[in-house]
Amino acid sequence: MSTPASERRTGGEWLQNWDPENEETWDSGRAWSTLWITTFTLTLCFITWFLPSAVIPRLNALGYEFTQGQLYWMAAMPGLAAGLLRIVWMVLPPILGTRKMVAITTFLLVFPLLGWGVRVQEPTAPYWELMVLAFLAGIGGGAFSGFMPSTSYFFPKRLQGTALGLQAGLGNFGVSLVQLLTPWLIGFGMLGFLGNSQSMEMAGQGNQEVWYQNAAFFWIPFCLIGAALAWWLLKSVPIKANIKQQFDIFSNVDTWLMTLLYIMTFGTFSGLSAQFGLLMQNLYGSGNPEIVQGTGPEAQMLIEGYQVPNALALVFLGPLVGAGARVLFSPLTDRMGGAIWTLISGLGLIGSIAFTMTGLVPDTSSAAALDAGFDRFLWGMLAIFLFAGIGNASTFKQMPMIFERRQAGGVIGWTAAIAAFGPFLFGVGLTLMSPTTFYLIGIAFAVLCVVITWVRYARPGAPKPG
């Protein structure tokens, strides 16, 4: 009888007799160094995944002529790619090991970054090509379903809430980081030798000289460094699980219930992160023909005294709040359990979505009315990000407690894969229906998830407390 590959793995890359639950032999230094290296590379993955969300809202200002529907679909494409690719990445940790998977994935990020950096310099790329680049950016989102299970192999259950929360939360900061730094990076010719400047039209403000390629090219050296660090410094834990064995998670009802809960939390976080800028622009900015008529230098403000909010400068706030909540609340989930915080997350999402809906139909009767509506929209959205971030932390505490170690990694990868469709589903939803209708559906789904959490996980005597 042949020996399974996972049992034949020896040598410098593969750790032998690794048991995080044995305090006497567990190497905490190795575990934490693995966490920090993979977190650095995961942050780069999220930066690449959400780079299109920072670029797409300004494509028309750079000279392209896409419709609102085309832009929503383009912003949705990285989410579709991430969801599909996460199904691939979820089975890679036992096959490739942490070292090869992280190093190869981080190197692959260079290709979409290079493509976007080239194609924003001239408004000549066909729509299909930008859709392909948006799809390739989803590699960064797909990586999550490999990185997180891989990290869980290195930590005991008592610390997995903190470890996975730190990795996912700090990785999520990549979303706000790329959206925060893009307006700054494009403002000067730091990498001017790699391309020419562009003239970007600003509503009512004329043309502005920018170097939009900087938003992509800036991250390429960091990806190369991250790939090198992973290749030279990381080790791998042998896990006895072939592809067939990994898919036995689908016979467990909790796999499907936790998938719904993670769609509520991370699906909301990723979906709104991708669409926040476009939604803000189309409700309260230049995308609303009741507010701004025309484009470029000829654009006319139809509401006297109203200043269009700078979506490019504000869009990072939502992901920042969500990622921060995931980091800060992760230790609390280790102390109190994840289920209670998932329940709080669901209830908070119901309330914050309902509040945000009061700002989804701009009142264009006056500048004061628009300002008041925008304030409700912005604060409501930040509240949604907050409670989604809390739920992101709590669900990742629940899964290692509910499932055995081998299955927990697969469930983490699977739930993350499905929730990564968030940007795609939000993009399609906002294309096919009004924001108000879409948000109503969100409330109904959150109510369903709250009921599941209470009955199955959070109530006294629940079948699967965690």
Short mmCIF file of C-alpha atoms in Angstrom, two decimals:
data_model
loop_
_atom_site.label_atom_id
_atom_site.label_comp_id
_atom_site.label_asym_id
_atom_site.label_seq_id
_atom_site.Cartn_x
_atom_site.Cartn_y
_atom_site.Cartn_z
CA MET A 1 0.00 0.00 0.00
CA SER A 2 1.38 3.39 -0.93
CA THR A 3 1.92 6.00 1.74
CA PRO A 4 -0.23 9.15 1.46
CA ALA A 5 1.71 12.15 0.21
CA SER A 6 0.98 14.10 3.40
CA GLU A 7 2.78 11.37 5.41
CA ARG A 8 5.81 11.24 3.09
CA ARG A 9 6.54 14.92 3.40
CA THR A 10 9.89 15.40 5.09
CA GLY A 11 12.70 17.89 4.86
CA GLY A 12 13.23 21.55 5.65
CA GLU A 13 9.93 22.87 4.35
CA TRP A 14 7.63 20.50 6.27
CA LEU A 15 7.26 20.65 10.06
CA GLN A 16 7.25 17.26 11.72
CA ASN A 17 5.06 16.24 14.69
CA TRP A 18 3.41 19.65 14.81
CA ASP A 19 0.68 19.76 17.46
CA PRO A 20 -0.48 23.25 18.55
CA GLU A 21 -2.56 21.74 21.36
CA ASN A 22 0.58 20.39 23.06
CA GLU A 23 2.04 23.33 24.99
CA GLU A 24 5.34 21.52 25.59
CA THR A 25 6.17 21.05 21.92
CA TRP A 26 4.25 23.90 20.27
CA ASP A 27 6.60 26.55 18.86
CA SER A 28 4.69 29.79 19.46
CA GLY A 29 7.47 31.81 17.85
CA ARG A 30 7.10 29.86 14.62
CA ALA A 31 3.32 30.29 14.73
CA TRP A 32 3.39 34.03 15.27
CA SER A 33 6.13 34.67 12.68
CA THR A 34 4.03 32.72 10.18
CA LEU A 35 1.05 34.86 11.10
CA TRP A 36 2.88 38.16 10.53
CA ILE A 37 4.39 37.14 7.17
CA THR A 38 1.12 35.76 5.83
CA THR A 39 -0.77 38.77 7.15
CA PHE A 40 1.59 41.11 5.28
CA THR A 41 1.04 39.18 2.07
CA LEU A 42 -2.72 38.89 2.68
CA THR A 43 -2.88 42.68 3.02
CA LEU A 44 -1.27 42.93 -0.42
CA CYS A 45 -3.88 40.46 -1.69
CA PHE A 46 -6.71 42.68 -0.48
CA ILE A 47 -5.01 45.76 -1.93
CA THR A 48 -4.89 44.07 -5.33
CA TRP A 49 -8.44 42.74 -5.02
CA PHE A 50 -9.88 46.18 -4.29
CA LEU A 51 -7.64 48.27 -6.52
CA PRO A 52 -10.39 48.28 -9.19
CA SER A 53 -12.83 49.78 -6.66
CA ALA A 54 -10.46 52.74 -6.28
CA VAL A 55 -9.93 53.12 -10.03
CA ILE A 56 -13.27 52.31 -11.65
CA PRO A 57 -15.24 55.31 -10.27
CA ARG A 58 -12.76 57.62 -12.05
CA LEU A 59 -12.41 55.84 -15.39
CA ASN A 60 -14.86 58.17 -17.15
CA ALA A 61 -13.09 61.18 -15.67
CA LEU A 62 -9.91 59.82 -17.26
CA GLY A 63 -11.54 59.79 -20.68
CA TYR A 64 -13.42 56.49 -20.90
CA GLU A 65 -17.13 56.55 -21.71
CA PHE A 66 -18.80 53.71 -19.81
CA THR A 67 -22.40 53.64 -18.59
CA GLN A 68 -23.31 53.35 -14.90
CA GLY A 69 -24.34 49.76 -15.53
CA GLN A 70 -21.01 48.91 -17.15
CA LEU A 71 -19.12 50.44 -14.23
CA TYR A 72 -21.20 48.52 -11.66
CA TRP A 73 -20.54 45.28 -13.54
CA MET A 74 -16.82 46.04 -13.74
CA ALA A 75 -16.67 46.77 -10.01
CA ALA A 76 -18.54 43.51 -9.40
CA MET A 77 -16.14 41.37 -11.46
CA PRO A 78 -13.36 41.04 -8.81
CA GLY A 79 -15.98 39.65 -6.45
CA LEU A 80 -17.12 37.05 -8.96
CA ALA A 81 -13.50 36.05 -9.58
CA ALA A 82 -12.69 35.89 -5.86
CA GLY A 83 -15.68 33.67 -5.14
CA LEU A 84 -14.73 31.24 -7.89
CA LEU A 85 -11.02 31.29 -7.09
CA ARG A 86 -11.60 30.78 -3.36
CA ILE A 87 -13.12 27.40 -4.17
CA VAL A 88 -9.74 26.56 -5.75
CA TRP A 89 -7.61 28.10 -3.01
CA MET A 90 -9.55 26.38 -0.20
CA VAL A 91 -8.10 22.98 -1.20
CA LEU A 92 -4.52 24.19 -1.70
CA PRO A 93 -3.15 24.35 1.89
CA PRO A 94 -2.93 20.56 2.40
CA ILE A 95 -1.69 20.07 -1.18
CA LEU A 96 0.90 22.84 -1.64
CA GLY A 97 1.60 23.74 1.97
CA THR A 98 1.80 27.23 3.43
CA ARG A 99 5.19 28.14 1.94
CA LYS A 100 4.51 27.42 -1.75
CA MET A 101 0.90 28.62 -1.65
CA VAL A 102 1.68 32.00 -0.08
CA ALA A 103 4.79 32.66 -2.19
CA ILE A 104 3.20 31.76 -5.53
CA THR A 105 -0.03 33.62 -4.78
CA THR A 106 1.77 36.81 -3.79
CA PHE A 107 3.86 36.71 -6.97
CA LEU A 108 0.72 36.31 -9.11
CA LEU A 109 -0.56 39.67 -7.79
CA VAL A 110 2.02 41.43 -9.96
CA PHE A 111 0.10 40.68 -13.16
CA PRO A 112 -3.22 42.50 -12.46
CA LEU A 113 -1.31 45.37 -10.84
CA LEU A 114 0.85 45.73 -13.93
CA GLY A 115 -2.17 45.54 -16.22
CA TRP A 116 -4.15 48.25 -14.43
CA GLY A 117 -1.07 50.47 -14.25
CA VAL A 118 -0.69 50.31 -18.02
CA ARG A 119 -4.35 50.64 -18.98
CA VAL A 120 -5.28 53.71 -16.92
CA GLN A 121 -2.70 55.82 -18.75
CA GLU A 122 -4.71 56.08 -21.98
CA PRO A 123 -8.52 55.70 -22.35
CA THR A 124 -8.09 53.22 -25.20
CA ALA A 125 -8.63 49.82 -23.60
CA PRO A 126 -11.76 47.95 -24.75
CA TYR A 127 -14.36 47.14 -22.12
CA TRP A 128 -13.66 43.39 -22.27
CA GLU A 129 -9.99 43.92 -21.47
CA LEU A 130 -10.74 45.98 -18.36
CA MET A 131 -13.23 43.27 -17.33
CA VAL A 132 -10.42 40.70 -17.64
CA LEU A 133 -8.13 42.85 -15.50
CA ALA A 134 -10.92 43.22 -12.94
CA PHE A 135 -11.30 39.43 -12.93
CA LEU A 136 -7.55 38.91 -12.43
CA ALA A 137 -7.63 41.26 -9.45
CA GLY A 138 -9.85 38.60 -7.87
CA ILE A 139 -6.73 36.47 -7.34
CA GLY A 140 -6.16 38.63 -4.28
CA GLY A 141 -9.61 37.78 -2.99
CA GLY A 142 -9.26 34.08 -3.78
CA ALA A 143 -6.13 33.85 -1.64
CA PHE A 144 -8.12 34.39 1.56
CA SER A 145 -9.59 30.87 1.45
CA GLY A 146 -6.09 29.42 1.37
CA PHE A 147 -4.31 31.75 3.75
CA MET A 148 -6.81 31.53 6.63
CA PRO A 149 -7.10 27.72 6.88
CA SER A 150 -3.34 27.50 6.52
CA THR A 151 -2.83 29.86 9.45
CA SER A 152 -5.31 27.92 11.59
CA TYR A 153 -2.99 24.88 11.42
CA PHE A 154 -0.36 26.77 13.42
CA PHE A 155 -2.44 27.82 16.47
CA PRO A 156 -4.30 26.03 19.29
CA LYS A 157 -8.08 26.44 19.39
CA ARG A 158 -7.91 28.78 22.38
CA LEU A 159 -5.98 31.33 20.27
CA GLN A 160 -7.54 30.83 16.87
CA GLY A 161 -10.12 33.56 17.37
CA THR A 162 -7.37 36.10 18.06
CA ALA A 163 -4.95 34.79 15.41
CA LEU A 164 -7.48 34.52 12.61
CA GLY A 165 -9.08 37.79 13.63
CA LEU A 166 -5.75 39.58 13.49
CA GLN A 167 -4.85 38.10 10.13
CA ALA A 168 -8.21 38.71 8.54
CA GLY A 169 -8.67 42.12 10.15
CA LEU A 170 -5.24 43.44 9.27
CA GLY A 171 -5.59 41.89 5.83
CA ASN A 172 -8.93 43.68 5.44
CA PHE A 173 -7.08 46.95 6.09
CA GLY A 174 -5.71 46.48 2.59
CA VAL A 175 -9.12 47.54 1.29
CA SER A 176 -9.08 50.88 3.07
CA LEU A 177 -5.34 51.27 2.47
CA VAL A 178 -5.64 51.16 -1.31
CA GLN A 179 -8.67 53.45 -1.25
CA LEU A 180 -7.01 55.88 1.18
CA LEU A 181 -3.66 56.10 -0.59
CA THR A 182 -4.90 56.17 -4.18
CA PRO A 183 -5.89 59.89 -4.12
CA TRP A 184 -2.44 60.70 -2.70
CA LEU A 185 -0.44 58.38 -4.95
CA ILE A 186 -1.96 59.71 -8.15
CA GLY A 187 -1.21 63.29 -7.23
CA PHE A 188 2.48 63.46 -8.11
CA GLY A 189 4.90 62.03 -10.64
CA MET A 190 6.72 59.76 -8.21
CA LEU A 191 6.74 56.97 -10.80
CA GLY A 192 6.51 59.29 -13.76
CA PHE A 193 9.31 57.47 -15.56
CA LEU A 194 6.91 54.50 -15.92
CA GLY A 195 4.31 56.47 -17.84
CA ASN A 196 2.81 59.80 -18.75
CA SER A 197 0.43 61.88 -16.68
CA GLN A 198 -3.30 62.03 -17.43
CA SER A 199 -5.83 64.82 -17.37
CA MET A 200 -8.73 63.93 -15.06
CA GLU A 201 -11.99 65.87 -15.25
CA MET A 202 -13.38 67.04 -11.90
CA ALA A 203 -17.03 68.09 -11.75
CA GLY A 204 -17.14 71.88 -11.65
CA GLN A 205 -13.38 72.12 -11.03
CA GLY A 206 -11.87 71.71 -14.47
CA ASN A 207 -9.03 69.32 -15.30
CA GLN A 208 -6.46 67.99 -12.88
CA GLU A 209 -3.11 66.42 -13.80
CA VAL A 210 -2.73 62.95 -12.26
CA TRP A 211 -0.56 59.84 -12.54
CA TYR A 212 -3.14 57.11 -12.05
CA GLN A 213 -0.64 54.33 -12.84
CA ASN A 214 0.96 55.05 -9.46
CA ALA A 215 -2.07 53.50 -7.73
CA ALA A 216 -1.07 50.12 -9.21
CA PHE A 217 2.69 50.29 -9.78
CA PHE A 218 3.41 51.40 -6.20
CA TRP A 219 2.47 47.96 -4.80
CA ILE A 220 4.47 45.76 -7.18
CA PRO A 221 7.79 45.93 -5.24
CA PHE A 222 5.97 45.02 -2.02
CA CYS A 223 4.47 41.96 -3.72
CA LEU A 224 7.90 40.83 -4.87
CA ILE A 225 9.28 41.31 -1.35
CA GLY A 226 6.33 39.43 0.17
CA ALA A 227 6.77 36.51 -2.23
CA ALA A 228 10.47 36.31 -1.37
CA LEU A 229 9.81 36.41 2.39
CA ALA A 230 7.24 33.65 2.09
CA TRP A 231 9.52 31.45 0.01
CA TRP A 232 12.54 31.78 2.30
CA LEU A 233 11.02 32.02 5.78
CA LEU A 234 7.77 30.05 5.89
CA LYS A 235 7.27 26.36 6.71
CA SER A 236 4.33 24.03 6.05
CA VAL A 237 2.24 21.77 8.28
CA PRO A 238 1.47 18.31 6.81
CA ILE A 239 -2.31 17.82 6.88
CA LYS A 240 -3.79 14.43 5.98
CA ALA A 241 -6.59 15.56 3.72
CA ASN A 242 -6.90 14.95 0.02
CA ILE A 243 -9.48 16.80 -2.07
CA LYS A 244 -12.14 14.11 -1.59
CA GLN A 245 -11.67 14.16 2.18
CA GLN A 246 -11.88 17.94 2.29
CA PHE A 247 -15.30 17.93 0.65
CA ASP A 248 -16.93 15.84 3.38
CA ILE A 249 -17.75 19.15 5.07
CA PHE A 250 -20.79 19.44 2.81
CA SER A 251 -22.60 16.64 4.63
CA ASN A 252 -22.58 18.77 7.81
CA VAL A 253 -25.56 21.12 8.21
CA ASP A 254 -23.42 23.60 10.14
CA THR A 255 -21.29 24.16 7.03
CA TRP A 256 -24.31 25.58 5.27
CA LEU A 257 -25.58 27.57 8.24
CA MET A 258 -22.17 29.15 8.88
CA THR A 259 -21.97 29.96 5.17
CA LEU A 260 -25.17 31.99 5.49
CA LEU A 261 -23.81 33.81 8.55
CA TYR A 262 -20.54 34.65 6.85
CA ILE A 263 -22.39 35.94 3.79
CA MET A 264 -24.20 38.30 6.18
CA THR A 265 -20.92 39.55 7.63
CA PHE A 266 -18.07 39.33 5.12
CA GLY A 267 -20.38 39.36 2.11
CA THR A 268 -21.70 42.70 3.35
CA PHE A 269 -18.21 44.02 4.13
CA SER A 270 -16.69 43.06 0.77
CA GLY A 271 -19.77 43.97 -1.26
CA LEU A 272 -20.13 47.45 0.19
CA SER A 273 -16.35 48.02 0.09
CA ALA A 274 -16.41 47.46 -3.67
CA GLN A 275 -19.53 49.53 -4.36
CA PHE A 276 -19.31 52.26 -1.69
CA GLY A 277 -17.60 54.81 -3.94
CA LEU A 278 -19.92 54.27 -6.90
CA LEU A 279 -23.01 54.31 -4.68
CA MET A 280 -21.92 57.58 -3.05
CA GLN A 281 -21.13 59.13 -6.42
CA ASN A 282 -24.40 58.05 -8.02
CA LEU A 283 -26.58 59.13 -5.08
CA TYR A 284 -24.93 62.37 -3.92
CA GLY A 285 -22.30 63.15 -6.54
CA SER A 286 -21.68 63.64 -10.22
CA GLY A 287 -23.54 60.46 -11.12
CA ASN A 288 -26.88 61.97 -10.08
CA PRO A 289 -28.29 64.06 -12.97
CA GLU A 290 -30.54 65.94 -10.52
CA ILE A 291 -27.42 67.33 -8.83
CA VAL A 292 -24.81 67.71 -11.59
CA GLN A 293 -25.60 68.34 -15.24
CA GLY A 294 -22.90 67.60 -17.77
CA THR A 295 -19.29 66.48 -17.22
CA GLY A 296 -15.85 67.95 -17.00
CA PRO A 297 -15.26 71.72 -17.03
CA GLU A 298 -18.77 72.31 -18.42
CA ALA A 299 -20.47 70.51 -15.53
CA GLN A 300 -23.11 72.62 -13.82
CA MET A 301 -24.29 72.28 -10.23
CA LEU A 302 -28.09 72.31 -10.14
CA ILE A 303 -28.40 72.77 -6.36
CA GLU A 304 -27.16 76.16 -5.22
CA GLY A 305 -24.73 76.00 -2.30
CA TYR A 306 -24.27 72.22 -2.43
CA GLN A 307 -20.76 70.77 -2.55
CA VAL A 308 -20.41 67.33 -4.08
CA PRO A 309 -18.71 64.95 -1.60
CA ASN A 310 -15.35 63.61 -2.72
CA ALA A 311 -16.12 59.88 -2.96
CA LEU A 312 -12.49 59.06 -3.73
CA ALA A 313 -11.38 60.68 -0.46
CA LEU A 314 -14.16 59.19 1.74
CA VAL A 315 -14.54 55.67 0.41
CA PHE A 316 -11.73 54.24 2.58
CA LEU A 317 -13.62 54.98 5.81
CA GLY A 318 -16.03 52.06 5.52
CA PRO A 319 -13.43 49.33 5.04
CA LEU A 320 -11.29 50.96 7.73
CA VAL A 321 -14.11 50.72 10.28
CA GLY A 322 -14.94 47.15 9.29
CA ALA A 323 -11.34 45.94 9.41
CA GLY A 324 -10.71 47.74 12.70
CA ALA A 325 -13.78 46.11 14.26
CA ARG A 326 -12.56 42.68 13.18
CA VAL A 327 -9.20 43.22 14.86
CA LEU A 328 -10.51 44.82 18.07
CA PHE A 329 -13.34 42.36 18.69
CA SER A 330 -11.37 39.17 17.96
CA PRO A 331 -9.92 38.89 21.50
CA LEU A 332 -13.43 39.39 22.91
CA THR A 333 -14.67 36.43 20.89
CA ASP A 334 -11.97 34.26 22.50
CA ARG A 335 -13.19 35.35 25.95
CA MET A 336 -16.95 35.32 25.44
CA GLY A 337 -17.42 32.96 22.50
CA GLY A 338 -18.27 33.83 18.93
CA ALA A 339 -22.00 33.09 18.87
CA ILE A 340 -23.06 35.97 21.11
CA TRP A 341 -21.11 38.45 19.00
CA THR A 342 -22.55 37.04 15.78
CA LEU A 343 -25.98 37.65 17.28
CA ILE A 344 -25.02 41.24 18.14
CA SER A 345 -23.63 41.67 14.63
CA GLY A 346 -26.89 40.55 13.02
CA LEU A 347 -29.05 42.77 15.20
CA GLY A 348 -26.74 45.72 14.57
CA LEU A 349 -26.87 45.15 10.82
CA ILE A 350 -30.68 45.16 10.85
CA GLY A 351 -30.74 48.50 12.67
CA SER A 352 -27.95 50.16 10.68
CA ILE A 353 -29.31 49.05 7.30
CA ALA A 354 -32.73 50.43 8.24
CA PHE A 355 -31.15 53.75 9.27
CA THR A 356 -29.09 53.97 6.06
CA MET A 357 -32.24 53.54 3.99
CA THR A 358 -33.37 57.00 5.13
CA GLY A 359 -30.48 58.41 3.07
CA LEU A 360 -30.84 56.33 -0.08
CA VAL A 361 -33.27 58.71 -1.80
CA PRO A 362 -31.57 62.13 -1.98
CA ASP A 363 -33.80 65.12 -1.32
CA THR A 364 -32.74 67.59 -4.03
CA SER A 365 -34.99 70.41 -2.84
CA SER A 366 -32.07 72.27 -1.26
CA ALA A 367 -28.39 72.01 -0.36
CA ALA A 368 -29.29 71.63 3.33
CA ALA A 369 -31.58 68.70 2.56
CA LEU A 370 -28.89 67.04 0.48
CA ASP A 371 -26.29 67.55 3.21
CA ALA A 372 -28.61 66.04 5.83
CA GLY A 373 -29.38 63.06 3.62
CA PHE A 374 -25.71 62.49 2.87
CA ASP A 375 -24.87 62.56 6.58
CA ARG A 376 -27.48 59.86 7.27
CA PHE A 377 -26.17 57.81 4.36
CA LEU A 378 -22.52 58.10 5.42
CA TRP A 379 -23.03 57.39 9.14
CA GLY A 380 -25.44 54.57 8.38
CA MET A 381 -22.93 52.97 6.03
CA LEU A 382 -20.16 53.24 8.62
CA ALA A 383 -22.44 51.53 11.16
CA ILE A 384 -23.07 48.71 8.67
CA PHE A 385 -19.31 48.28 8.24
CA LEU A 386 -18.86 48.25 12.03
CA PHE A 387 -21.33 45.44 12.68
CA ALA A 388 -20.18 43.48 9.63
CA GLY A 389 -16.61 43.66 10.99
CA ILE A 390 -17.73 42.38 14.39
CA GLY A 391 -19.46 39.46 12.70
CA ASN A 392 -16.38 38.73 10.60
CA ALA A 393 -14.42 38.21 13.81
CA SER A 394 -17.08 36.19 15.63
CA THR A 395 -17.87 33.73 12.83
CA PHE A 396 -14.17 32.86 12.49
CA LYS A 397 -14.12 32.08 16.20
CA GLN A 398 -17.19 29.86 15.85
CA MET A 399 -15.92 27.66 13.04
CA PRO A 400 -12.82 26.19 14.76
CA MET A 401 -15.02 25.49 17.81
CA ILE A 402 -17.85 23.81 15.89
CA PHE A 403 -15.77 21.62 13.54
CA GLU A 404 -12.84 19.26 14.03
CA ARG A 405 -9.45 20.64 13.07
CA ARG A 406 -9.26 19.18 9.55
CA GLN A 407 -12.82 20.17 8.71
CA ALA A 408 -12.50 23.63 10.26
CA GLY A 409 -9.92 24.64 7.66
CA GLY A 410 -12.16 23.49 4.84
CA VAL A 411 -15.22 25.23 6.27
CA ILE A 412 -13.28 28.47 6.71
CA GLY A 413 -12.18 28.25 3.09
CA TRP A 414 -15.65 27.38 1.78
CA THR A 415 -17.57 30.05 3.69
CA ALA A 416 -14.98 32.62 2.69
CA ALA A 417 -15.32 31.54 -0.94
CA ILE A 418 -19.08 32.03 -1.03
CA ALA A 419 -18.98 35.31 0.91
CA ALA A 420 -16.40 36.63 -1.55
CA PHE A 421 -19.18 36.82 -4.12
CA GLY A 422 -20.34 39.86 -2.11
CA PRO A 423 -18.93 42.49 -4.52
CA PHE A 424 -20.45 40.63 -7.46
CA LEU A 425 -23.87 40.23 -5.85
CA PHE A 426 -23.93 43.84 -4.66
CA GLY A 427 -22.91 45.04 -8.11
CA VAL A 428 -25.59 42.98 -9.84
CA GLY A 429 -28.20 43.95 -7.23
CA LEU A 430 -27.54 47.67 -7.55
CA THR A 431 -27.67 47.34 -11.34
CA LEU A 432 -30.98 45.48 -11.43
CA MET A 433 -32.90 47.27 -8.68
CA SER A 434 -33.01 50.48 -6.67
CA PRO A 435 -30.74 50.79 -3.62
CA THR A 436 -33.82 50.93 -1.38
CA THR A 437 -35.14 47.58 -2.64
CA PHE A 438 -31.69 46.03 -2.38
CA TYR A 439 -31.28 47.19 1.21
CA LEU A 440 -34.73 45.82 2.12
CA ILE A 441 -33.58 42.42 0.93
CA GLY A 442 -30.50 42.89 3.12
CA ILE A 443 -32.66 43.45 6.20
CA ALA A 444 -34.72 40.32 5.47
CA PHE A 445 -31.56 38.24 5.08
CA ALA A 446 -30.09 39.61 8.33
CA VAL A 447 -33.31 38.69 10.18
CA LEU A 448 -32.98 35.10 8.88
CA CYS A 449 -29.36 34.95 10.07
CA VAL A 450 -30.25 36.29 13.53
CA VAL A 451 -32.85 33.52 13.92
CA ILE A 452 -30.31 30.88 12.85
CA THR A 453 -27.69 32.24 15.25
CA TRP A 454 -30.05 32.26 18.21
CA VAL A 455 -31.61 28.85 17.64
CA ARG A 456 -28.47 26.92 16.66
CA TYR A 457 -25.57 28.68 18.39
CA ALA A 458 -26.33 31.45 20.91
CA ARG A 459 -29.36 30.49 23.06
CA PRO A 460 -28.95 28.68 26.39
CA GLY A 461 -28.65 24.98 25.60
CA ALA A 462 -27.94 25.61 21.92
CA PRO A 463 -26.91 22.47 19.97
CA LYS A 464 -23.62 23.99 18.79
CA PRO A 465 -22.42 26.75 21.11
CA GLY A 466 -19.15 28.28 20.04
#
